[in-house]
PDB file of C-alpha atoms and ligand atoms in Angstrom:
ATOM      1  CA  MET A  15       0.000   0.000   0.000  1.00  0.00           C
ATOM      2  CA  ALA A  16       1.419   3.348  -0.994  1.00  0.00           C
ATOM      3  CA  THR A  17       0.584   6.735   0.414  1.00  0.00           C
ATOM      4  CA  ILE A  18       1.327   9.773  -1.698  1.00  0.00           C
ATOM      5  CA  ASP A  19       1.722  12.962   0.272  1.00  0.00           C
ATOM      6  CA  GLY A  20       2.714  16.381  -1.038  1.00  0.00           C
ATOM      7  CA  LYS A  21       5.546  18.392   0.464  1.00  0.00           C
ATOM      8  CA  THR A  22       5.503  22.159   0.836  1.00  0.00           C
ATOM      9  CA  ILE A  23       8.931  22.749  -0.677  1.00  0.00           C
ATOM     10  CA  GLY A  24       8.670  25.168  -3.565  1.00  0.00           C
ATOM     11  CA  HIS A  25      12.217  25.316  -4.975  1.00  0.00           C
ATOM     12  CA  GLY A  26      12.158  25.606  -8.760  1.00  0.00           C
ATOM     13  CA  MET A  27       8.352  25.925  -8.970  1.00  0.00           C
ATOM     14  CA  ARG A  28       6.731  28.743 -10.907  1.00  0.00           C
ATOM     15  CA  PHE A  29       3.407  30.363  -9.980  1.00  0.00           C
ATOM     16  CA  ALA A  30       0.968  32.937 -11.271  1.00  0.00           C
ATOM     17  CA  ILE A  31      -1.274  34.756  -8.833  1.00  0.00           C
ATOM     18  CA  ALA A  32      -4.465  36.200 -10.319  1.00  0.00           C
ATOM     19  CA  VAL A  33      -5.860  38.754  -7.890  1.00  0.00           C
ATOM     20  CA  ALA A  34      -9.114  40.688  -8.021  1.00  0.00           C
ATOM     21  CA  ARG A  35      -9.014  44.468  -7.482  1.00  0.00           C
ATOM     22  CA  PHE A  36     -12.546  44.507  -6.052  1.00  0.00           C
ATOM     23  CA  ASN A  37     -12.313  44.784  -2.247  1.00  0.00           C
ATOM     24  CA  HIS A  38      -8.594  45.435  -2.728  1.00  0.00           C
ATOM     25  CA  PHE A  39      -8.203  46.426   0.911  1.00  0.00           C
ATOM     26  CA  ILE A  40      -8.685  42.697   1.606  1.00  0.00           C
ATOM     27  CA  THR A  41      -7.209  41.165  -1.548  1.00  0.00           C
ATOM     28  CA  ASP A  42      -3.956  43.126  -1.194  1.00  0.00           C
ATOM     29  CA  ARG A  43      -3.458  41.491   2.235  1.00  0.00           C
ATOM     30  CA  LEU A  44      -4.247  38.044   0.814  1.00  0.00           C
ATOM     31  CA  LEU A  45      -1.777  38.648  -2.012  1.00  0.00           C
ATOM     32  CA  GLU A  46       0.937  39.629   0.477  1.00  0.00           C
ATOM     33  CA  GLY A  47       0.219  36.468   2.472  1.00  0.00           C
ATOM     34  CA  ALA A  48       0.466  34.316  -0.645  1.00  0.00           C
ATOM     35  CA  GLN A  49       3.712  35.898  -1.858  1.00  0.00           C
ATOM     36  CA  ASP A  50       5.268  35.650   1.602  1.00  0.00           C
ATOM     37  CA  ALA A  51       4.301  31.978   1.981  1.00  0.00           C
ATOM     38  CA  LEU A  52       5.664  31.070  -1.470  1.00  0.00           C
ATOM     39  CA  VAL A  53       9.000  32.785  -0.885  1.00  0.00           C
ATOM     40  CA  ARG A  54       9.365  31.283   2.605  1.00  0.00           C
ATOM     41  CA  ALA A  55       8.722  27.859   1.090  1.00  0.00           C
ATOM     42  CA  GLY A  56      11.625  28.341  -1.322  1.00  0.00           C
ATOM     43  CA  VAL A  57       9.993  29.785  -4.451  1.00  0.00           C
ATOM     44  CA  ALA A  58      12.145  32.450  -6.127  1.00  0.00           C
ATOM     45  CA  ALA A  59      10.455  35.870  -6.187  1.00  0.00           C
ATOM     46  CA  ALA A  60      11.253  36.061  -9.920  1.00  0.00           C
ATOM     47  CA  ASP A  61       9.166  32.909 -10.428  1.00  0.00           C
ATOM     48  CA  ILE A  62       5.968  34.543  -9.143  1.00  0.00           C
ATOM     49  CA  ASP A  63       3.915  36.607 -11.605  1.00  0.00           C
ATOM     50  CA  VAL A  64       0.933  38.682 -10.430  1.00  0.00           C
ATOM     51  CA  VAL A  65      -2.000  39.513 -12.716  1.00  0.00           C
ATOM     52  CA  ARG A  66      -4.884  41.782 -11.651  1.00  0.00           C
ATOM     53  CA  THR A  67      -8.517  41.271 -12.619  1.00  0.00           C
ATOM     54  CA  PRO A  68     -11.406  43.705 -12.073  1.00  0.00           C
ATOM     55  CA  GLY A  69     -13.311  41.348  -9.755  1.00  0.00           C
ATOM     56  CA  ALA A  70     -13.584  37.746  -8.654  1.00  0.00           C
ATOM     57  CA  PHE A  71     -15.987  37.002 -11.488  1.00  0.00           C
ATOM     58  CA  GLU A  72     -13.149  37.514 -13.998  1.00  0.00           C
ATOM     59  CA  LEU A  73     -10.658  35.265 -12.216  1.00  0.00           C
ATOM     60  CA  PRO A  74     -11.551  32.070 -14.176  1.00  0.00           C
ATOM     61  CA  VAL A  75     -10.982  33.511 -17.652  1.00  0.00           C
ATOM     62  CA  VAL A  76      -7.641  34.963 -16.624  1.00  0.00           C
ATOM     63  CA  ALA A  77      -6.677  31.735 -14.848  1.00  0.00           C
ATOM     64  CA  LYS A  78      -7.475  29.820 -18.043  1.00  0.00           C
ATOM     65  CA  ALA A  79      -5.261  32.092 -20.156  1.00  0.00           C
ATOM     66  CA  LEU A  80      -2.463  31.745 -17.614  1.00  0.00           C
ATOM     67  CA  ALA A  81      -2.822  27.953 -17.459  1.00  0.00           C
ATOM     68  CA  GLU A  82      -2.720  27.711 -21.262  1.00  0.00           C
ATOM     69  CA  THR A  83       0.667  29.424 -21.385  1.00  0.00           C
ATOM     70  CA  LYS A  84       2.097  26.230 -19.767  1.00  0.00           C
ATOM     71  CA  ARG A  85       4.493  28.584 -17.997  1.00  0.00           C
ATOM     72  CA  TYR A  86       3.230  27.888 -14.480  1.00  0.00           C
ATOM     73  CA  ASP A  87       3.139  24.888 -12.171  1.00  0.00           C
ATOM     74  CA  ALA A  88      -0.029  26.288 -10.599  1.00  0.00           C
ATOM     75  CA  ILE A  89      -2.279  29.330 -10.628  1.00  0.00           C
ATOM     76  CA  ILE A  90      -3.431  30.906  -7.379  1.00  0.00           C
ATOM     77  CA  CYS A  91      -6.669  32.890  -7.600  1.00  0.00           C
ATOM     78  CA  ILE A  92      -7.284  35.524  -4.945  1.00  0.00           C
ATOM     79  CA  GLY A  93     -10.454  37.486  -4.343  1.00  0.00           C
ATOM     80  CA  ALA A  94     -12.893  38.624  -1.696  1.00  0.00           C
ATOM     81  CA  VAL A  95     -16.612  38.318  -2.292  1.00  0.00           C
ATOM     82  CA  ILE A  96     -18.554  39.998   0.490  1.00  0.00           C
ATOM     83  CA  ARG A  97     -22.310  39.637   0.787  1.00  0.00           C
ATOM     84  CA  GLY A  98     -24.358  42.759   0.089  1.00  0.00           C
ATOM     85  CA  ALA A  99     -28.061  43.506   0.001  1.00  0.00           C
ATOM     86  CA  THR A 100     -28.722  41.770  -3.336  1.00  0.00           C
ATOM     87  CA  ALA A 101     -28.234  38.360  -4.959  1.00  0.00           C
ATOM     88  CA  HIS A 102     -25.103  39.625  -6.727  1.00  0.00           C
ATOM     89  CA  PHE A 103     -22.943  37.845  -4.143  1.00  0.00           C
ATOM     90  CA  GLU A 104     -24.350  34.420  -5.060  1.00  0.00           C
ATOM     91  CA  HIS A 105     -23.701  34.935  -8.768  1.00  0.00           C
ATOM     92  CA  VAL A 106     -20.167  36.253  -8.353  1.00  0.00           C
ATOM     93  CA  ALA A 107     -19.107  33.707  -5.715  1.00  0.00           C
ATOM     94  CA  GLY A 108     -20.781  30.737  -7.422  1.00  0.00           C
ATOM     95  CA  GLN A 109     -19.529  31.455 -10.929  1.00  0.00           C
ATOM     96  CA  CYS A 110     -16.053  32.232  -9.661  1.00  0.00           C
ATOM     97  CA  ALA A 111     -15.810  28.949  -7.734  1.00  0.00           C
ATOM     98  CA  SER A 112     -17.193  26.743 -10.490  1.00  0.00           C
ATOM     99  CA  GLY A 113     -15.198  28.569 -13.180  1.00  0.00           C
ATOM    100  CA  ILE A 114     -11.956  28.064 -11.299  1.00  0.00           C
ATOM    101  CA  GLN A 115     -12.694  24.383 -10.799  1.00  0.00           C
ATOM    102  CA  GLN A 116     -13.524  23.985 -14.509  1.00  0.00           C
ATOM    103  CA  VAL A 117     -10.263  25.630 -15.567  1.00  0.00           C
ATOM    104  CA  SER A 118      -8.271  23.389 -13.288  1.00  0.00           C
ATOM    105  CA  ILE A 119      -9.927  20.199 -14.486  1.00  0.00           C
ATOM    106  CA  SER A 120      -9.985  21.111 -18.186  1.00  0.00           C
ATOM    107  CA  THR A 121      -6.358  22.280 -18.386  1.00  0.00           C
ATOM    108  CA  GLY A 122      -4.837  19.876 -15.838  1.00  0.00           C
ATOM    109  CA  VAL A 123      -3.006  22.818 -14.288  1.00  0.00           C
ATOM    110  CA  PRO A 124      -3.792  23.184 -10.585  1.00  0.00           C
ATOM    111  CA  VAL A 125      -5.838  26.326  -9.981  1.00  0.00           C
ATOM    112  CA  LEU A 126      -6.291  27.216  -6.329  1.00  0.00           C
ATOM    113  CA  PHE A 127      -9.344  28.932  -4.861  1.00  0.00           C
ATOM    114  CA  GLY A 128      -8.032  31.666  -2.594  1.00  0.00           C
ATOM    115  CA  VAL A 129     -11.290  33.549  -2.704  1.00  0.00           C
ATOM    116  CA  LEU A 130     -12.970  34.611   0.523  1.00  0.00           C
ATOM    117  CA  THR A 131     -16.758  34.414   0.494  1.00  0.00           C
ATOM    118  CA  THR A 132     -18.000  36.089   3.637  1.00  0.00           C
ATOM    119  CA  ASP A 133     -21.164  37.613   5.048  1.00  0.00           C
ATOM    120  CA  THR A 134     -19.383  40.643   6.478  1.00  0.00           C
ATOM    121  CA  ILE A 135     -16.305  42.798   5.992  1.00  0.00           C
ATOM    122  CA  GLU A 136     -15.222  41.850   9.525  1.00  0.00           C
ATOM    123  CA  GLN A 137     -15.147  38.157   8.580  1.00  0.00           C
ATOM    124  CA  ALA A 138     -13.018  39.007   5.552  1.00  0.00           C
ATOM    125  CA  ILE A 139     -10.575  41.060   7.658  1.00  0.00           C
ATOM    126  CA  GLU A 140     -10.252  38.174  10.115  1.00  0.00           C
ATOM    127  CA  ARG A 141      -9.125  35.910   7.268  1.00  0.00           C
ATOM    128  CA  ALA A 142      -6.777  38.418   5.649  1.00  0.00           C
ATOM    129  CA  GLY A 143      -3.953  38.454   8.163  1.00  0.00           C
ATOM    130  CA  THR A 144      -5.645  38.961  11.516  1.00  0.00           C
ATOM    131  CA  LYS A 145      -7.223  36.532  13.990  1.00  0.00           C
ATOM    132  CA  ALA A 146      -8.151  33.744  11.562  1.00  0.00           C
ATOM    133  CA  GLY A 147      -4.774  33.815   9.790  1.00  0.00           C
ATOM    134  CA  ASN A 148      -4.167  34.674   6.172  1.00  0.00           C
ATOM    135  CA  LYS A 149      -6.092  32.542   3.679  1.00  0.00           C
ATOM    136  CA  GLY A 150      -3.849  33.767   0.858  1.00  0.00           C
ATOM    137  CA  GLY A 151      -0.851  32.232   2.604  1.00  0.00           C
ATOM    138  CA  GLU A 152      -2.705  28.983   3.306  1.00  0.00           C
ATOM    139  CA  CYS A 153      -3.789  28.789  -0.308  1.00  0.00           C
ATOM    140  CA  ALA A 154      -0.222  29.324  -1.537  1.00  0.00           C
ATOM    141  CA  LEU A 155       1.078  26.476   0.611  1.00  0.00           C
ATOM    142  CA  GLY A 156      -1.771  24.343  -0.719  1.00  0.00           C
ATOM    143  CA  ALA A 157      -0.633  25.179  -4.247  1.00  0.00           C
ATOM    144  CA  ILE A 158       2.907  23.934  -3.578  1.00  0.00           C
ATOM    145  CA  GLU A 159       1.555  20.753  -1.970  1.00  0.00           C
ATOM    146  CA  LEU A 160      -0.773  20.105  -4.891  1.00  0.00           C
ATOM    147  CA  VAL A 161       1.983  20.606  -7.467  1.00  0.00           C
ATOM    148  CA  ASP A 162       4.080  18.031  -5.621  1.00  0.00           C
ATOM    149  CA  VAL A 163       1.202  15.554  -5.267  1.00  0.00           C
ATOM    150  CA  LEU A 164       0.277  15.820  -8.947  1.00  0.00           C
ATOM    151  CA  ARG A 165       3.898  15.343 -10.005  1.00  0.00           C
ATOM    152  CA  GLN A 166       4.057  12.158  -7.959  1.00  0.00           C
ATOM    153  CA  VAL A 167       0.712  10.850  -9.217  1.00  0.00           C
ATOM    154  CA  ARG A 168       1.551  11.619 -12.866  1.00  0.00           C
ATOM    155  CA  HIS A 169       4.919   9.935 -12.509  1.00  0.00           C
ATOM    156  CA  LEU A 170       3.282   6.875 -10.962  1.00  0.00           C
ATOM    157  CA  THR A 171       0.828   6.628 -13.874  1.00  0.00           C
ATOM    158  CA  ALA A 172       3.642   6.747 -16.439  1.00  0.00           C
ATOM    159  CA  GLU A 173       5.610   4.056 -14.636  1.00  0.00           C
ATOM    160  CA  THR A 174       2.711   1.669 -14.154  1.00  0.00           C
ATOM    161  CA  SER A 175       1.559   1.942 -17.770  1.00  0.00           C
ATOM    162  CA  LYS A 176       4.890   0.547 -19.095  1.00  0.00           C
TER     163      LYS A 176
HETATM  164  N1  INI B 202     -16.374  41.286  -7.159  1.00  0.00           N
HETATM  165  C1  INI B 202     -15.637  40.825  -6.126  1.00  0.00           C
HETATM  166  O1  INI B 202     -14.485  40.408  -6.329  1.00  0.00           O
HETATM  167  N2  INI B 202     -16.154  40.815  -4.869  1.00  0.00           N
HETATM  168  C2  INI B 202     -17.413  41.253  -4.589  1.00  0.00           C
HETATM  169  O2  INI B 202     -17.821  41.241  -3.400  1.00  0.00           O
HETATM  170  C3  INI B 202     -18.207  41.746  -5.660  1.00  0.00           C
HETATM  171  N3  INI B 202     -19.550  42.236  -5.399  1.00  0.00           N
HETATM  172  O3  INI B 202     -20.083  41.992  -4.313  1.00  0.00           O
HETATM  173  O4  INI B 202     -20.156  42.869  -6.257  1.00  0.00           O
HETATM  174  C4  INI B 202     -17.650  41.757  -6.960  1.00  0.00           C
HETATM  175  N4  INI B 202     -18.355  42.213  -8.026  1.00  0.00           N
HETATM  176  C5  INI B 202     -17.730  42.507  -9.298  1.00  0.00           C
HETATM  177  C6  INI B 202     -17.624  41.293 -10.185  1.00  0.00           C
HETATM  178  O5  INI B 202     -16.601  40.412  -9.729  1.00  0.00           O
HETATM  179  C7  INI B 202     -17.283  41.696 -11.622  1.00  0.00           C
HETATM  180  O6  INI B 202     -16.023  42.316 -11.645  1.00  0.00           O
HETATM  181  C8  INI B 202     -18.306  42.633 -12.245  1.00  0.00           C
HETATM  182  O7  INI B 202     -19.619  42.108 -12.095  1.00  0.00           O
HETATM  183  C9  INI B 202     -18.029  42.837 -13.756  1.00  0.00           C
HETATM  184  O8  INI B 202     -18.083  41.587 -14.452  1.00  0.00           O
END
């Protein structure tokens, strides 16, 4: 029985971070958390590209374009969708989440969901570097782990098909 576990060692890996400008007070903190986590895990700063989108709704199309370049080991999507008085929240959050998942599955490039979906601004602040940590940083470490896991799984498939 084999167990495949990903490590969070990022040496030599290359990442793109797509970050929404909407609610930038929050997304800037998440971006900082993600960049800091990547660099502390051994990723070279020169191997991290940042691309801005207007809002979270546009993250999937940009993630797809980035994935198709084949330049990156993974794409990290960062946004903050905060509930307002209308149903807009549901549309933006839902389409963003399913779009990101679709891009990841259709391209085979890991695309991480570092998008906060909260009821209040306070909840978003808590997750952007205050009492509930920094979800951007957590997402970045998840990206490194997933790259490692997928490398191992893809290698295993090639070996066993011989
Ligand atoms: N975009 C966000 O990233 N977060 C939000 O909370 C948000 N709300 O609530 O409206 C939001 N809307 C903009 C949306 O992502 C698109 O940029 C816009 O609809 C144009 O397509």
